[in-house]
Short mmCIF file of N, CA and C in Angstrom, two decimals:
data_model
loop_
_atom_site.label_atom_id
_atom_site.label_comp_id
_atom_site.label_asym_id
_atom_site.label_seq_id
_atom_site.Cartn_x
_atom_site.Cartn_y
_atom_site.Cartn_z
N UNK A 1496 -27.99 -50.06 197.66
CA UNK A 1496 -26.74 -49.53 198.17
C UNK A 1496 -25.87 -50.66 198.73
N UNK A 1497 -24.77 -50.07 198.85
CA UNK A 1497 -23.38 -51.72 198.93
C UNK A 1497 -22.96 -51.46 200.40
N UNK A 1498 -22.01 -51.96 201.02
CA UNK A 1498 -22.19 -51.59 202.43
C UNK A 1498 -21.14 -50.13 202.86
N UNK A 1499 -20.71 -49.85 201.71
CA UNK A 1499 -19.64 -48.39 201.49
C UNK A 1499 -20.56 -47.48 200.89
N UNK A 1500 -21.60 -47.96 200.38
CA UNK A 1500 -22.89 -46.53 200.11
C UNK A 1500 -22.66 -45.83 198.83
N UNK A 1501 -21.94 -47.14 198.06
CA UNK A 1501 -22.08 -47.11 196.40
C UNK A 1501 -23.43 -47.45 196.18
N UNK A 1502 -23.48 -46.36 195.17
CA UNK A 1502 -24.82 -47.02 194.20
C UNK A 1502 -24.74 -47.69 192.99
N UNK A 1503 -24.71 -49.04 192.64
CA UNK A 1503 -24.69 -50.27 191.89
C UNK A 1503 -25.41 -49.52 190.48
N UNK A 1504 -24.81 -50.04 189.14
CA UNK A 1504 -25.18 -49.30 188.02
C UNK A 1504 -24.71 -50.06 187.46
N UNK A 1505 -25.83 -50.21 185.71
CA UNK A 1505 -25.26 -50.51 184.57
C UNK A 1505 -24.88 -49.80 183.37
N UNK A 1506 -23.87 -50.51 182.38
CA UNK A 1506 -23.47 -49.62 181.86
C UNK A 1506 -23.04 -50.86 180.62
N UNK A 1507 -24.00 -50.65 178.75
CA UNK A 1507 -23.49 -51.51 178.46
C UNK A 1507 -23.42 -53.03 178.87
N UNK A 1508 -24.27 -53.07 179.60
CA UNK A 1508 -24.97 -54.74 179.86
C UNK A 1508 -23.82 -55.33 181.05
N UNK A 1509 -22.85 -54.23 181.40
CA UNK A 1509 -21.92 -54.77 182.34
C UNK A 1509 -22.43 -53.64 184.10
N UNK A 1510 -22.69 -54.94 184.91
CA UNK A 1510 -22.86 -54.12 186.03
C UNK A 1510 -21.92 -53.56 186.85
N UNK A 1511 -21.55 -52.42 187.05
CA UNK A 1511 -20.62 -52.05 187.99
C UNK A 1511 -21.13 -51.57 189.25
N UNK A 1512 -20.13 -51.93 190.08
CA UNK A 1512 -20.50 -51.66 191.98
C UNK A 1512 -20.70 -50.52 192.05
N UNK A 1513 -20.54 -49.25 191.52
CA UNK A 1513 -20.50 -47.99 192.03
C UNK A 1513 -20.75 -47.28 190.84
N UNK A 1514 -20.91 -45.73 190.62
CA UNK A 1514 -20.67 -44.95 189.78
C UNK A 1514 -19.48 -44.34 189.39
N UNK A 1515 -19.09 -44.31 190.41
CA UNK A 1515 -17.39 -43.90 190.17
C UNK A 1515 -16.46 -45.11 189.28
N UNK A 1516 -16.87 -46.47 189.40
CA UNK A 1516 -16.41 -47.29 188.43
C UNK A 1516 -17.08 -47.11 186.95
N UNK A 1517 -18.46 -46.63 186.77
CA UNK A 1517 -18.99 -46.78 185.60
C UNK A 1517 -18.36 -45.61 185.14
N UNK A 1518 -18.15 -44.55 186.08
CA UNK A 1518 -17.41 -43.18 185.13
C UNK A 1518 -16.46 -43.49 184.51
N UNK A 1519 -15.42 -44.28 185.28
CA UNK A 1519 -13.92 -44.33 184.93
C UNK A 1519 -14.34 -45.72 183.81
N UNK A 1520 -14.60 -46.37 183.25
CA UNK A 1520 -15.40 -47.19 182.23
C UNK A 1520 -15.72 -46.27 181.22
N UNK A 1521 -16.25 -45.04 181.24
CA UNK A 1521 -16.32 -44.01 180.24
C UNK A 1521 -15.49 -43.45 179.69
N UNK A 1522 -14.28 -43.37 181.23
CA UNK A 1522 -12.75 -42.74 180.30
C UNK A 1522 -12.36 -43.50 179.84
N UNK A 1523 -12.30 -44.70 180.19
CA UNK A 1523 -11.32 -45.72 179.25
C UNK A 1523 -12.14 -46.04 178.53
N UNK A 1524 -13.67 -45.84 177.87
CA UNK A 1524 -14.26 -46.49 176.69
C UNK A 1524 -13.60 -45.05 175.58
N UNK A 1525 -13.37 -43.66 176.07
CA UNK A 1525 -12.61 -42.73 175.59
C UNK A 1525 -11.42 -42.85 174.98
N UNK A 1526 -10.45 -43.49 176.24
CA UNK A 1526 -9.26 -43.53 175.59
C UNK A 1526 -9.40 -44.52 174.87
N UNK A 1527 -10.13 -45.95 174.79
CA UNK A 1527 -9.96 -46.60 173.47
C UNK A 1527 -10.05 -46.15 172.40
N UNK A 1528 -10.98 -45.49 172.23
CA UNK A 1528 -11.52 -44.61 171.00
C UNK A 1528 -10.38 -43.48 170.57
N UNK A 1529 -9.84 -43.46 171.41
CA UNK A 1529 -8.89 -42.04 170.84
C UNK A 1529 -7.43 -43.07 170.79
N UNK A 1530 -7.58 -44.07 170.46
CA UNK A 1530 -6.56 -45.51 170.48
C UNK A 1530 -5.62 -44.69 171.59
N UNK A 1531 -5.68 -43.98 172.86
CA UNK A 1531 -4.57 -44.50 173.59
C UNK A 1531 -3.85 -45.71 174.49
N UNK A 1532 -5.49 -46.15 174.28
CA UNK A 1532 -5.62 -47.45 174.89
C UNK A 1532 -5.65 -48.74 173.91
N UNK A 1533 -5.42 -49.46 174.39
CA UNK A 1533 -5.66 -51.05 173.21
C UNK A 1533 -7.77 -51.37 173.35
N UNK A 1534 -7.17 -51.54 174.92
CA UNK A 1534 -9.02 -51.74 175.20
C UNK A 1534 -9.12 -52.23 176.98
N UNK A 1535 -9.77 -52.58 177.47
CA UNK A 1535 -9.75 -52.61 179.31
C UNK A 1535 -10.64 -54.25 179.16
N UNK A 1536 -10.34 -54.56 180.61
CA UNK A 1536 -12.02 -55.02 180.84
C UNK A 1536 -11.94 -54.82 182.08
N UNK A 1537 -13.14 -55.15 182.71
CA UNK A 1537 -13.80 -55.40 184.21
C UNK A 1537 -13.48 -56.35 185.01
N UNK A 1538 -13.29 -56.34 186.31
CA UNK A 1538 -12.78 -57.31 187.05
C UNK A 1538 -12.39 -58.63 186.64
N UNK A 1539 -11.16 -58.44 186.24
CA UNK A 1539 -10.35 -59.78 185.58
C UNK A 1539 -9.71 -60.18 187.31
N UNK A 1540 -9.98 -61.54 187.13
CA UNK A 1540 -9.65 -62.13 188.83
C UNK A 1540 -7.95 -62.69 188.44
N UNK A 1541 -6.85 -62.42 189.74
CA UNK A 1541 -5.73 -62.31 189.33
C UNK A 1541 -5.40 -63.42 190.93
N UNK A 1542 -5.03 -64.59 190.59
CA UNK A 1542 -4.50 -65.33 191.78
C UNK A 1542 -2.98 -65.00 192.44
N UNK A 1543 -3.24 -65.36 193.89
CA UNK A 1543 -1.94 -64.45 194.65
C UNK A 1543 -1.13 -65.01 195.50
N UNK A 1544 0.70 -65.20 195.43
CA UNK A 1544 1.20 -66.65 195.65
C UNK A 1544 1.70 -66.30 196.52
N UNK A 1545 2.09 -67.16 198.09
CA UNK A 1545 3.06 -66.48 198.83
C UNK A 1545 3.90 -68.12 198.92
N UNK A 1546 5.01 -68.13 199.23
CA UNK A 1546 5.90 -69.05 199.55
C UNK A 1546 5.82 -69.85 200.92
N UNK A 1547 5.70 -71.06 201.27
CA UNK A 1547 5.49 -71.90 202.03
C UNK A 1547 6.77 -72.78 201.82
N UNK A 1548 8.05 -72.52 203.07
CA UNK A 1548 9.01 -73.85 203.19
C UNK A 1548 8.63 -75.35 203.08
N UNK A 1549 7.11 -75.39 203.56
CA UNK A 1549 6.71 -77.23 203.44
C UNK A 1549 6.07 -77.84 202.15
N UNK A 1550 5.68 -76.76 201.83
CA UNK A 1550 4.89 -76.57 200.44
C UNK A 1550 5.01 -75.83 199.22
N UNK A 1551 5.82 -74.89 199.22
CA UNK A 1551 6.37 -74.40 198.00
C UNK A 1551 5.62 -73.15 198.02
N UNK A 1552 5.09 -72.98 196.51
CA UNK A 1552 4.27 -71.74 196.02
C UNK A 1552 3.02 -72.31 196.47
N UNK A 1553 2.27 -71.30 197.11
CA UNK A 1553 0.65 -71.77 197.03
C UNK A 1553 -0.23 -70.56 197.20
N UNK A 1554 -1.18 -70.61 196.40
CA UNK A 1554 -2.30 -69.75 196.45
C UNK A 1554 -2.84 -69.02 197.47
N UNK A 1555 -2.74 -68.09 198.20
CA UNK A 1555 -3.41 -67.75 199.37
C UNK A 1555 -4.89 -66.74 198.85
N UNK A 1556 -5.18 -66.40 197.67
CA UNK A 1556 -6.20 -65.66 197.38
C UNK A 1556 -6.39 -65.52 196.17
N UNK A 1557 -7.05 -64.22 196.19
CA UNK A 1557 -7.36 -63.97 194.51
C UNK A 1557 -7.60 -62.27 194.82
N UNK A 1558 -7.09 -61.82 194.23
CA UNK A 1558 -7.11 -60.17 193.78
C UNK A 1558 -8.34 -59.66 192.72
N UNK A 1559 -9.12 -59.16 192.29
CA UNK A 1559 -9.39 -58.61 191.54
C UNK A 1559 -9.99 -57.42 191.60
N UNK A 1560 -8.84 -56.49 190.76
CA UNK A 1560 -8.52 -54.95 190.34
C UNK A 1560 -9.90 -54.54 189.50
N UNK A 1561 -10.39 -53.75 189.88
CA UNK A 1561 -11.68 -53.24 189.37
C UNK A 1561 -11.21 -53.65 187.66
N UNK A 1562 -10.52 -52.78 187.10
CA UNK A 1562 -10.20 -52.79 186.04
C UNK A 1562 -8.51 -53.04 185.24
N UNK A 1563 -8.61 -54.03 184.19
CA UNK A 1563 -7.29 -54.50 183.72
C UNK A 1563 -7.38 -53.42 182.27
N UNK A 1564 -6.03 -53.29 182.06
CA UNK A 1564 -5.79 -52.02 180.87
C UNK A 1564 -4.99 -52.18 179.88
N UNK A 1565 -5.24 -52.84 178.67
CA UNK A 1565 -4.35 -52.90 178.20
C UNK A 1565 -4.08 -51.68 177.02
N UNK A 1566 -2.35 -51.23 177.12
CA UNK A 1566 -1.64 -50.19 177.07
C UNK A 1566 -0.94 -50.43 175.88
N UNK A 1567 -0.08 -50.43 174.62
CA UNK A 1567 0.63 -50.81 174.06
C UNK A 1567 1.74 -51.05 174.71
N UNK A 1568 2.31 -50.68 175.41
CA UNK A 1568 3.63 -51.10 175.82
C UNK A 1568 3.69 -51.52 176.63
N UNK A 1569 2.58 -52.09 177.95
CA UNK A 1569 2.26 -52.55 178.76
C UNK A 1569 0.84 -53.29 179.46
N UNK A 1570 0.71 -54.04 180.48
CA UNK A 1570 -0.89 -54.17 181.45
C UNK A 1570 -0.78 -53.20 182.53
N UNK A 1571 -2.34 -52.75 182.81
CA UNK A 1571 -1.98 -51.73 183.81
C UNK A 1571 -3.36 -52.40 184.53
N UNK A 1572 -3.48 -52.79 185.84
CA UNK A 1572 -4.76 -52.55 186.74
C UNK A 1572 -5.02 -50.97 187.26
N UNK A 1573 -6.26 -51.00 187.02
CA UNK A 1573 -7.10 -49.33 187.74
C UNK A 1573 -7.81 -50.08 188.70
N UNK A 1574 -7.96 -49.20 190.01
CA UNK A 1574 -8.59 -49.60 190.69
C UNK A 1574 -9.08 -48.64 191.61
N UNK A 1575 -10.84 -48.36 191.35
CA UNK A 1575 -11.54 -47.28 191.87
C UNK A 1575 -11.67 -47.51 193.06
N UNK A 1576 -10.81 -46.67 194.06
CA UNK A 1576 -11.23 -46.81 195.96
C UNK A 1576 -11.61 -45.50 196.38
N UNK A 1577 -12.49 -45.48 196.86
CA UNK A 1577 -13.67 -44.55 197.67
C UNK A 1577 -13.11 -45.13 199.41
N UNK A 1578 -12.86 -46.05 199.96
CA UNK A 1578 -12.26 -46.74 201.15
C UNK A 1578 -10.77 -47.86 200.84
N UNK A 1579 -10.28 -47.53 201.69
CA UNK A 1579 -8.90 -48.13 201.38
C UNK A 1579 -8.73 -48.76 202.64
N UNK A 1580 -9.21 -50.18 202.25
CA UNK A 1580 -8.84 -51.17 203.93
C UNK A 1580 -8.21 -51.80 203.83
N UNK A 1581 -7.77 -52.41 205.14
CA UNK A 1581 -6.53 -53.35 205.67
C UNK A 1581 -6.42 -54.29 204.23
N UNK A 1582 -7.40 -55.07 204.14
CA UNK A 1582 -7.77 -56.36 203.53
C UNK A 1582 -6.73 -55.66 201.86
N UNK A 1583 -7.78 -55.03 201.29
CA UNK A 1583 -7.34 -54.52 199.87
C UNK A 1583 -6.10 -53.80 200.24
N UNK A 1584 -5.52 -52.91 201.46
CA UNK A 1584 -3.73 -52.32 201.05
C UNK A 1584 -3.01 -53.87 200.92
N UNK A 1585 -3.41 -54.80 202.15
CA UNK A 1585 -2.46 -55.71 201.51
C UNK A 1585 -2.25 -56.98 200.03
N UNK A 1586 -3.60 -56.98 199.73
CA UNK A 1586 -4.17 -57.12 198.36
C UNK A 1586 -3.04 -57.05 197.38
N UNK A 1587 -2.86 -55.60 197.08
CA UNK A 1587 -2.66 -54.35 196.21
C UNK A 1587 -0.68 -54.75 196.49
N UNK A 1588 -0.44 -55.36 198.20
CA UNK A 1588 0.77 -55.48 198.50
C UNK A 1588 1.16 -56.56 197.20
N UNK A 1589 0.75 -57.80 197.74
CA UNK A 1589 0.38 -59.77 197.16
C UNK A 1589 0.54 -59.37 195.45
N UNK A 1590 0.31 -58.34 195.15
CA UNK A 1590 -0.33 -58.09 193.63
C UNK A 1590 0.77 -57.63 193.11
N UNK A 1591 1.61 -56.76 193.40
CA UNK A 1591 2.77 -56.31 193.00
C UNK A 1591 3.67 -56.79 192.96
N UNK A 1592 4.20 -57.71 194.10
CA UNK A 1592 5.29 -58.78 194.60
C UNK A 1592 4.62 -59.81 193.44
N UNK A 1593 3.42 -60.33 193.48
CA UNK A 1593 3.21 -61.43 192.20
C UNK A 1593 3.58 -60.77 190.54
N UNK A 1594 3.26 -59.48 190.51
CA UNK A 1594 2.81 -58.86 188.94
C UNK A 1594 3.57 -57.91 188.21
N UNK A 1595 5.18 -58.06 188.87
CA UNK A 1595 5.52 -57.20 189.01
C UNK A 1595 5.85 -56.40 187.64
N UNK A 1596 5.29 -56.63 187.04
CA UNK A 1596 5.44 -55.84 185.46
C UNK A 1596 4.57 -55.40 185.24
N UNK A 1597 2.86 -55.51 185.74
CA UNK A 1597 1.66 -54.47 185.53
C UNK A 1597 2.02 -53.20 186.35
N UNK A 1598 1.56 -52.42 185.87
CA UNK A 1598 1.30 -50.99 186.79
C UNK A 1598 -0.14 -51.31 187.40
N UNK A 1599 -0.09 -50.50 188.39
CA UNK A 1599 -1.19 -49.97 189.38
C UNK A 1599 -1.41 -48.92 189.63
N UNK A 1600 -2.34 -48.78 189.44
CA UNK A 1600 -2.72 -46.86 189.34
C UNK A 1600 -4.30 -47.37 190.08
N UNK A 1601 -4.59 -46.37 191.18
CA UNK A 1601 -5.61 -46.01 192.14
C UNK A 1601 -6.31 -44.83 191.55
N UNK A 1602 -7.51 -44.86 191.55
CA UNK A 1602 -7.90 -43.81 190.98
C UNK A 1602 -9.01 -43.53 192.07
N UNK A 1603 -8.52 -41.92 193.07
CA UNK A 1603 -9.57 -42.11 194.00
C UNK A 1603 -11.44 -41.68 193.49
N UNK A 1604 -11.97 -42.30 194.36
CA UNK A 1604 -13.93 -42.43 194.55
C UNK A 1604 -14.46 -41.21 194.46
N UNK A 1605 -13.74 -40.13 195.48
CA UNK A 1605 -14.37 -39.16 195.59
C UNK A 1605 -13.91 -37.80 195.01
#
C-alpha cells in the first residue's frame, strides 16, 4: 500500500500506483481500439518554467500527469486523483501556464 492507501498493480508489464490508474489504462487501451484515440502512455515527465528577472526562464520542477493522450486534433494529460494536494493543485497550476495547448482532464479515484 502507498501512503494514500492505493494498491500498486500491474498491467501489461507496466506498473501502475493504484487501480484506479490501471482501470482508466483499460479505457484508454478501449478507446484506442475503437481509434478514438491515437494511443496514451504512462507518466510522461513534463518540465515546469517560471520566470526569474536575474535569470530568465528556469526550471523549478517537473510535472508528471499520470497519463499523456494523444487525440487527433490534440495532447491531452489524464490525471487519476483520489487526493488533491497543495503540492499537485499547484502542479496542475505550472502545467497549464507552461502547456497551454494540452487539455487536462482529472478523472476522479473514487
Amino acid at each position: 500500500m502507498t501512503k494514500y492507501g492505493n494498491i500498486p498493480c500491474v498491467w501489461k508489464g507496466i506498473a501502475f500506483r493504484s487501480k484506479a490508474e490501471r482501470d482508466h489504462a483499460l479505457f484508454l487501451e478501449g478507446e484506442k481500439q475503437a481509434r478514438r484515440i491515437e494511443d496514451w502512455v504512462y507518466e510522461r515527465k513534463f518540465p515546469l518554467y517560471a520566470w526569474s528577472h536575474e535569470k530568465g526562464r528556469i526550471q523549478v520542477c517537473v510535472h508528471i500527469p499520470d497519463f499523456l493522450v494523444f487525440k487527433k486534433d490534440r495532447l491531452e494529460v489524464h490525471e487519476v486523483k483520489g487526493v488533491k494536494t497543495a503540492a499537485w493543485s499547484l502542479k496542475k497550476k505550472l502545467f497549464c501556464a507552461n502547456y497551454p495547448l494540452y487539455g487536462y482532464k482529472v478523472i476522479s479515484a473514487k
